[in-house]
Amino acid sequence: MTTNTALMAGKRGLIMGLANDKSIAWGIAQALNDQGAQLAISYQNEALEKRVQPLAAQLDKEALLIKCDVSDSASVENCFKELGEKWGKIDFVVHAIAFSDKNQLKGRTIDTTRDNFKMTMEISCFSFLEACKYASPLMNEGGAIVTLTYMGSERVLPNYNIMGVAKAALEASVRYAAMDLGKQGVRVNAISAGPIKTLAASGIGDFRKILHWNELNAPLRRNVTQEEVGMAALGLLSACGTGITGEVVHVDCGYHIQGMLNLDNVAATAEMLKD
Ligand code: NAD
Ligand code: 0WE
């Protein structure tokens, strides 16, 4: 049977973590928009509001823009309160937020300070649990939540450091939140994306080499795109994903399955590492 109905027709939800047109959140926003969803977009601060406004203007349905700084619980509570007042119920939430002190995304993980540990865990993990908490009374049955993670949670990668620890906690949080919200028919999943050149990534030294390494060694021999992460999120948030919850889906061109660097490309890999 075929239908012409868009996958997200009549669905409304919140996107958290949109900074600019390179953001993974923008890839997801576009995929949802293209399938008929109406979006609310939260932004961290006034500086980002200016970047988010012109993006929101490109969407087919008028977007709701709400400030939400996840380091402040009152701001998170207020964001969902406003969403509840304006729309009543929602069908999905996308959480695409992470932050750590840039100076500690190098050197030894064991040298992470207590303050940066707390901050990294709060912004990158607790904010997800808190968003689930405030979203839960607003979520329609059949609704879904997606967050973004990275393979540094499962295996050690140079310099990902305490972010890897926070992503491990985030992935465990997805499983616990899936159990909590499953009772009300709400699904919770994570997408483990391969490296993509976003604002958060461009702050990382050697990111170009990380991208090239993945391109040479992933089964698909290329890097994943923002659009592909958007399509995977659409799958998890739409009727395509109704049997999936508590899962971490890798959208990384298969990189995570590899157990040894690709011998066809040893020379190219070595060459790439020179400059
Ligand atoms: P990005 O810089 O576009 O997005 C990060 C977002 O986090 C920004 O919108 C920023 O405003 C928001 N943020 C940070 N602190 C906040 C706070 N206190 N309150 C509210 N918002 C806050 O970068 P991105 O790469 O699109 O990152 C989105 C998610 O994807 C992150 O969770 C990241 O860990 C994850 N991810 C990224 C990659 C990659 O290679 N880019 C790979 C896998 C997973
Ligand atoms: O989760 C991330 C990035 C997270 C991040 C990035 C920054 C840069 C700017 C968190 N905090 C900050 N703080 C800043 O001040 N990714 C998955 C992208 C990423 O980051 C890496 C990677 C990859 C991939 C860091 C080291 C190694 C690989």
Short mmCIF file of C-alpha atoms and ligand atoms in Angstrom, two decimals:
data_model
loop_
_atom_site.label_atom_id
_atom_site.label_comp_id
_atom_site.label_asym_id
_atom_site.label_seq_id
_atom_site.Cartn_x
_atom_site.Cartn_y
_atom_site.Cartn_z
CA MET A 1 0.00 0.00 0.00
CA THR A 2 1.24 3.48 -0.79
CA THR A 3 0.11 6.80 0.65
CA ASN A 4 0.97 10.39 -0.10
CA THR A 5 0.84 11.45 3.52
CA ALA A 6 3.99 13.09 4.89
CA LEU A 7 5.62 11.13 7.73
CA MET A 8 5.37 14.02 10.20
CA ALA A 9 2.06 15.57 9.05
CA GLY A 10 0.26 17.07 12.04
CA LYS A 11 3.24 16.48 14.37
CA ARG A 12 4.82 19.20 16.48
CA GLY A 13 7.98 19.23 18.54
CA LEU A 14 11.03 20.96 19.94
CA ILE A 15 14.58 21.13 18.55
CA MET A 16 17.26 22.00 21.13
CA GLY A 17 20.85 22.76 20.06
CA LEU A 18 20.51 24.75 16.85
CA ALA A 19 23.43 27.18 16.48
CA ASN A 20 23.82 27.66 12.72
CA ASP A 21 23.22 25.98 9.35
CA LYS A 22 26.07 23.52 10.01
CA SER A 23 24.46 22.23 13.23
CA ILE A 24 23.33 18.60 13.30
CA ALA A 25 20.11 20.04 14.75
CA TRP A 26 19.58 21.90 11.45
CA GLY A 27 19.92 18.67 9.43
CA ILE A 28 17.26 17.14 11.68
CA ALA A 29 15.05 20.25 11.54
CA GLN A 30 15.10 20.18 7.73
CA ALA A 31 14.29 16.46 7.52
CA LEU A 32 11.34 16.90 9.91
CA ASN A 33 10.16 20.07 8.13
CA ASP A 34 10.28 18.32 4.76
CA GLN A 35 7.91 15.67 6.13
CA GLY A 36 5.39 18.21 7.38
CA ALA A 37 6.36 18.70 11.03
CA GLN A 38 5.90 22.03 12.80
CA LEU A 39 8.93 23.01 14.87
CA ALA A 40 9.71 24.89 18.03
CA ILE A 41 13.40 25.79 18.25
CA SER A 42 15.21 26.65 21.46
CA TYR A 43 18.38 28.74 21.43
CA GLN A 44 21.01 29.16 24.12
CA ASN A 45 21.34 32.96 24.18
CA GLU A 46 20.55 36.21 22.38
CA ALA A 47 23.64 35.99 20.15
CA LEU A 48 22.40 32.65 18.81
CA GLU A 49 18.84 33.94 18.52
CA LYS A 50 20.07 36.17 15.68
CA ARG A 51 21.56 33.15 13.89
CA VAL A 52 18.52 30.96 14.46
CA GLN A 53 15.88 33.47 13.25
CA PRO A 54 16.85 33.39 9.55
CA LEU A 55 17.00 29.58 9.65
CA ALA A 56 13.55 29.39 11.24
CA ALA A 57 12.27 31.68 8.46
CA GLN A 58 13.24 29.01 5.89
CA LEU A 59 10.80 26.47 7.38
CA ASP A 60 7.39 25.85 5.79
CA LYS A 61 5.38 26.31 8.97
CA GLU A 62 5.93 29.18 11.38
CA ALA A 63 8.40 28.10 14.06
CA LEU A 64 8.17 28.93 17.73
CA LEU A 65 11.48 30.35 19.03
CA ILE A 66 12.15 29.95 22.74
CA LYS A 67 15.24 30.80 24.76
CA CYS A 68 16.63 27.88 26.76
CA ASP A 69 19.99 27.83 28.52
CA VAL A 70 20.27 24.29 29.88
CA SER A 71 22.77 25.34 32.56
CA ASP A 72 19.77 26.95 34.32
CA SER A 73 16.87 24.69 35.38
CA ALA A 74 14.47 27.65 35.54
CA SER A 75 15.23 28.36 31.88
CA VAL A 76 14.49 24.74 30.91
CA GLU A 77 11.29 24.65 32.96
CA ASN A 78 10.19 27.93 31.43
CA CYS A 79 10.89 26.72 27.89
CA PHE A 80 8.58 23.71 28.28
CA LYS A 81 6.02 25.84 30.14
CA GLU A 82 5.87 28.20 27.18
CA LEU A 83 5.64 25.26 24.79
CA GLY A 84 2.74 23.85 26.82
CA GLU A 85 0.94 27.20 26.86
CA LYS A 86 1.36 27.80 23.13
CA TRP A 87 0.81 24.29 21.78
CA GLY A 88 -0.60 22.14 24.58
CA LYS A 89 0.76 18.77 23.48
CA ILE A 90 3.90 17.88 21.49
CA ASP A 91 5.05 14.77 19.60
CA PHE A 92 8.85 14.95 19.67
CA VAL A 93 11.94 16.48 21.25
CA VAL A 94 15.44 16.58 19.72
CA HIS A 95 18.34 17.17 22.14
CA ALA A 96 21.58 18.13 20.33
CA ILE A 97 23.61 19.81 23.07
CA ALA A 98 27.08 19.18 24.48
CA PHE A 99 29.73 21.33 26.10
CA SER A 100 33.05 20.98 27.91
CA ASP A 101 35.97 23.33 28.59
CA LYS A 102 37.94 23.44 25.34
CA ASN A 103 41.25 23.39 27.26
CA GLN A 104 40.32 20.01 28.70
CA LEU A 105 39.54 18.45 25.30
CA LYS A 106 43.27 17.73 25.16
CA GLY A 107 45.86 16.27 27.51
CA ARG A 108 44.95 13.63 30.05
CA THR A 109 41.34 12.81 30.96
CA ILE A 110 42.47 12.14 34.54
CA ASP A 111 43.49 15.81 34.79
CA THR A 112 39.87 16.99 34.28
CA THR A 113 38.94 19.40 37.04
CA ARG A 114 36.01 18.81 39.39
CA ASP A 115 34.35 21.95 38.05
CA ASN A 116 34.69 20.92 34.40
CA PHE A 117 33.50 17.39 35.20
CA LYS A 118 30.35 18.84 36.78
CA MET A 119 29.79 21.35 33.99
CA THR A 120 30.35 18.81 31.19
CA MET A 121 28.00 16.28 32.79
CA GLU A 122 25.33 18.90 33.49
CA ILE A 123 25.27 20.44 30.02
CA SER A 124 25.84 17.24 28.04
CA CYS A 125 23.89 14.67 30.09
CA PHE A 126 21.71 16.09 32.88
CA SER A 127 20.14 18.55 30.43
CA PHE A 128 18.81 15.56 28.49
CA LEU A 129 17.21 13.99 31.59
CA GLU A 130 15.74 17.34 32.60
CA ALA A 131 14.35 17.91 29.11
CA CYS A 132 12.74 14.44 29.27
CA LYS A 133 11.24 15.32 32.65
CA TYR A 134 9.64 18.57 31.53
CA ALA A 135 8.65 17.14 28.15
CA SER A 136 6.91 14.07 29.62
CA PRO A 137 3.59 15.74 30.64
CA LEU A 138 3.43 17.41 27.20
CA MET A 139 4.18 14.34 25.09
CA ASN A 140 1.40 12.69 23.10
CA GLU A 141 1.27 8.90 23.21
CA GLY A 142 3.36 7.64 20.29
CA GLY A 143 5.77 10.55 20.70
CA ALA A 144 9.55 10.21 20.69
CA ILE A 145 12.76 11.82 21.92
CA VAL A 146 16.19 11.71 20.25
CA THR A 147 19.59 12.83 21.52
CA LEU A 148 23.01 12.92 19.83
CA THR A 149 26.03 10.96 21.00
CA TYR A 150 29.48 9.97 19.74
CA MET A 151 31.55 6.76 19.67
CA GLY A 152 33.95 8.29 22.23
CA SER A 153 31.45 6.93 24.80
CA GLU A 154 32.29 3.33 23.88
CA ARG A 155 35.97 3.52 23.02
CA VAL A 156 38.85 5.82 23.82
CA LEU A 157 39.63 8.46 21.21
CA PRO A 158 42.45 10.96 21.67
CA ASN A 159 41.27 14.26 23.18
CA TYR A 160 37.55 13.44 23.44
CA ASN A 161 38.36 12.90 27.11
CA ILE A 162 35.66 13.82 29.62
CA MET A 163 33.12 14.28 26.79
CA GLY A 164 33.42 10.52 26.23
CA VAL A 165 32.55 9.93 29.88
CA ALA A 166 29.56 12.30 29.59
CA LYS A 167 28.37 10.56 26.40
CA ALA A 168 28.57 7.16 28.14
CA ALA A 169 26.35 8.62 30.88
CA LEU A 170 24.06 10.11 28.22
CA GLU A 171 23.63 6.72 26.49
CA ALA A 172 22.81 5.05 29.82
CA SER A 173 20.36 7.91 30.49
CA VAL A 174 18.64 7.12 27.18
CA ARG A 175 18.00 3.55 28.39
CA TYR A 176 16.64 4.68 31.78
CA ALA A 177 14.50 7.42 30.23
CA ALA A 178 13.18 4.87 27.68
CA MET A 179 12.06 2.71 30.60
CA ASP A 180 10.45 5.67 32.41
CA LEU A 181 8.60 7.03 29.40
CA GLY A 182 7.76 3.70 27.75
CA LYS A 183 4.82 3.42 30.16
CA GLN A 184 3.22 6.44 28.49
CA GLY A 185 3.99 5.23 24.97
CA VAL A 186 6.94 7.58 24.44
CA ARG A 187 10.17 6.27 22.87
CA VAL A 188 13.68 7.52 23.65
CA ASN A 189 16.74 6.88 21.44
CA ALA A 190 20.19 8.23 20.63
CA ILE A 191 21.99 8.66 17.32
CA SER A 192 25.73 8.09 17.47
CA ALA A 193 26.90 10.28 14.59
CA GLY A 194 30.25 10.07 12.85
CA PRO A 195 32.35 13.26 12.82
CA ILE A 196 30.76 16.25 11.05
CA LYS A 197 32.31 19.72 10.71
CA THR A 198 30.03 21.81 12.93
CA LEU A 199 30.70 24.76 15.24
CA ALA A 200 31.32 22.37 18.16
CA ALA A 201 33.72 20.33 16.01
CA SER A 202 35.64 23.26 14.55
CA GLY A 203 36.85 24.12 18.05
CA ILE A 204 38.76 20.82 18.05
CA GLY A 205 42.43 20.68 17.00
CA ASP A 206 43.14 18.07 14.29
CA PHE A 207 39.46 17.75 13.40
CA ARG A 208 40.40 17.74 9.72
CA LYS A 209 42.54 14.66 10.34
CA ILE A 210 39.74 12.95 12.26
CA LEU A 211 37.42 13.51 9.27
CA HIS A 212 40.02 12.22 6.83
CA TRP A 213 40.81 9.18 8.99
CA ASN A 214 37.13 8.24 9.05
CA GLU A 215 36.82 8.75 5.32
CA LEU A 216 39.72 6.37 4.67
CA ASN A 217 38.68 3.72 7.18
CA ALA A 218 34.87 3.60 7.39
CA PRO A 219 33.18 0.74 5.47
CA LEU A 220 31.43 3.25 3.20
CA ARG A 221 34.78 5.07 2.61
CA ARG A 222 33.27 8.50 3.25
CA ASN A 223 32.02 10.74 6.03
CA VAL A 224 28.42 10.92 7.12
CA THR A 225 26.44 14.09 6.30
CA GLN A 226 24.19 16.33 8.36
CA GLU A 227 21.35 15.28 6.00
CA GLU A 228 21.90 11.59 6.72
CA VAL A 229 21.74 12.19 10.47
CA GLY A 230 18.54 14.17 9.80
CA MET A 231 17.01 11.26 7.91
CA ALA A 232 17.92 8.78 10.66
CA ALA A 233 16.35 11.08 13.27
CA LEU A 234 13.24 11.34 11.08
CA GLY A 235 13.07 7.53 11.08
CA LEU A 236 13.34 7.31 14.86
CA LEU A 237 10.81 10.13 15.44
CA SER A 238 8.24 8.99 12.85
CA ALA A 239 6.01 5.96 12.39
CA CYS A 240 9.06 4.22 10.88
CA GLY A 241 10.52 3.86 14.37
CA THR A 242 7.57 2.68 16.47
CA GLY A 243 9.32 -0.54 17.54
CA ILE A 244 12.58 1.13 18.57
CA THR A 245 13.33 2.51 22.03
CA GLY A 246 16.33 2.72 24.36
CA GLU A 247 18.58 2.24 21.33
CA VAL A 248 21.82 3.89 20.21
CA VAL A 249 21.80 3.93 16.40
CA HIS A 250 25.18 4.49 14.73
CA VAL A 251 24.95 6.86 11.77
CA ASP A 252 28.66 6.87 10.98
CA CYS A 253 29.10 5.14 7.59
CA GLY A 254 29.85 1.99 9.60
CA TYR A 255 33.08 3.29 11.15
CA HIS A 256 32.37 1.80 14.59
CA ILE A 257 32.40 -1.83 13.37
CA GLN A 258 35.96 -1.61 12.11
CA GLY A 259 38.53 -3.52 14.15
CA MET A 260 41.64 -2.64 12.19
CA LEU A 261 42.61 0.18 9.89
CA ASN A 262 41.86 -0.51 6.24
CA LEU A 263 44.97 -2.06 4.64
CA ASP A 264 44.07 -0.66 1.18
CA ASN A 265 44.56 2.77 2.64
CA VAL A 266 47.57 2.47 4.94
CA ALA A 267 49.71 4.58 2.63
CA ALA A 268 47.02 7.26 2.22
CA THR A 269 46.41 7.27 5.99
CA ALA A 270 50.13 7.69 6.71
CA GLU A 271 50.40 10.44 4.07
CA MET A 272 47.41 12.27 5.54
CA LEU A 273 48.95 12.22 9.02
CA LYS A 274 52.13 14.00 7.83
CA ASP A 275 50.66 17.48 7.42
P1 NAD B 1 26.76 22.73 17.33
O1 NAD B 1 27.82 23.62 17.88
O2 NAD B 1 26.10 23.17 16.08
O3 NAD B 1 25.65 22.46 18.42
C1 NAD B 1 25.92 22.40 19.80
C2 NAD B 1 24.78 23.14 20.47
O4 NAD B 1 24.87 23.04 21.89
C3 NAD B 1 24.76 24.64 20.13
O5 NAD B 1 23.54 24.97 19.52
C4 NAD B 1 24.87 25.30 21.49
O6 NAD B 1 24.12 26.49 21.58
C5 NAD B 1 24.29 24.22 22.39
N1 NAD B 1 24.62 24.45 23.80
C6 NAD B 1 25.82 24.39 24.42
N2 NAD B 1 25.70 24.78 25.71
C7 NAD B 1 24.37 25.07 25.90
C8 NAD B 1 23.61 25.56 27.01
N3 NAD B 1 24.18 25.83 28.20
N4 NAD B 1 22.27 25.75 26.84
C9 NAD B 1 21.69 25.51 25.65
N5 NAD B 1 22.36 25.06 24.56
C10 NAD B 1 23.68 24.85 24.69
O7 NAD B 1 27.46 21.30 17.14
P2 NAD B 1 26.90 19.86 16.75
O8 NAD B 1 28.09 19.11 16.31
O9 NAD B 1 25.74 19.99 15.86
O10 NAD B 1 26.46 19.26 18.17
C11 NAD B 1 25.18 18.76 18.44
C12 NAD B 1 25.27 17.42 19.18
O11 NAD B 1 25.81 16.45 18.29
C13 NAD B 1 26.16 17.42 20.42
O12 NAD B 1 25.54 16.65 21.43
C14 NAD B 1 27.40 16.70 19.93
O13 NAD B 1 28.07 16.06 20.98
C15 NAD B 1 26.78 15.72 18.99
N6 NAD B 1 27.69 15.09 18.02
C16 NAD B 1 28.45 15.85 17.18
C17 NAD B 1 29.29 15.24 16.27
C18 NAD B 1 30.15 16.05 15.33
O14 NAD B 1 31.16 15.53 14.83
N7 NAD B 1 29.82 17.29 15.05
C19 NAD B 1 29.37 13.83 16.21
C20 NAD B 1 28.57 13.09 17.08
C21 NAD B 1 27.74 13.72 17.98
O1 0WE B 2 30.69 16.05 20.90
C1 0WE B 2 31.46 16.59 20.13
C2 0WE B 2 32.00 17.97 20.41
C3 0WE B 2 31.70 18.42 21.81
C4 0WE B 2 32.32 19.71 22.25
C5 0WE B 2 33.03 20.58 21.44
C6 0WE B 2 33.53 21.76 21.97
C7 0WE B 2 34.35 22.73 21.16
C8 0WE B 2 34.27 24.13 21.69
C9 0WE B 2 32.16 20.01 23.56
N1 0WE B 2 32.65 21.15 24.10
C10 0WE B 2 33.32 22.03 23.32
N2 0WE B 2 33.79 23.17 23.90
C11 0WE B 2 34.28 24.20 23.18
O2 0WE B 2 34.71 25.23 23.75
N3 0WE B 2 31.84 15.91 19.00
C12 0WE B 2 31.39 14.54 18.81
C13 0WE B 2 32.75 16.46 17.97
C14 0WE B 2 34.12 16.00 18.34
O3 0WE B 2 34.82 16.59 19.33
C15 0WE B 2 36.02 15.91 19.45
C16 0WE B 2 36.09 14.88 18.51
C17 0WE B 2 34.86 14.93 17.80
C18 0WE B 2 34.43 14.01 16.70
C19 0WE B 2 37.07 16.14 20.33
C20 0WE B 2 38.20 15.33 20.25
C21 0WE B 2 38.27 14.30 19.33
C22 0WE B 2 37.20 14.06 18.44
#
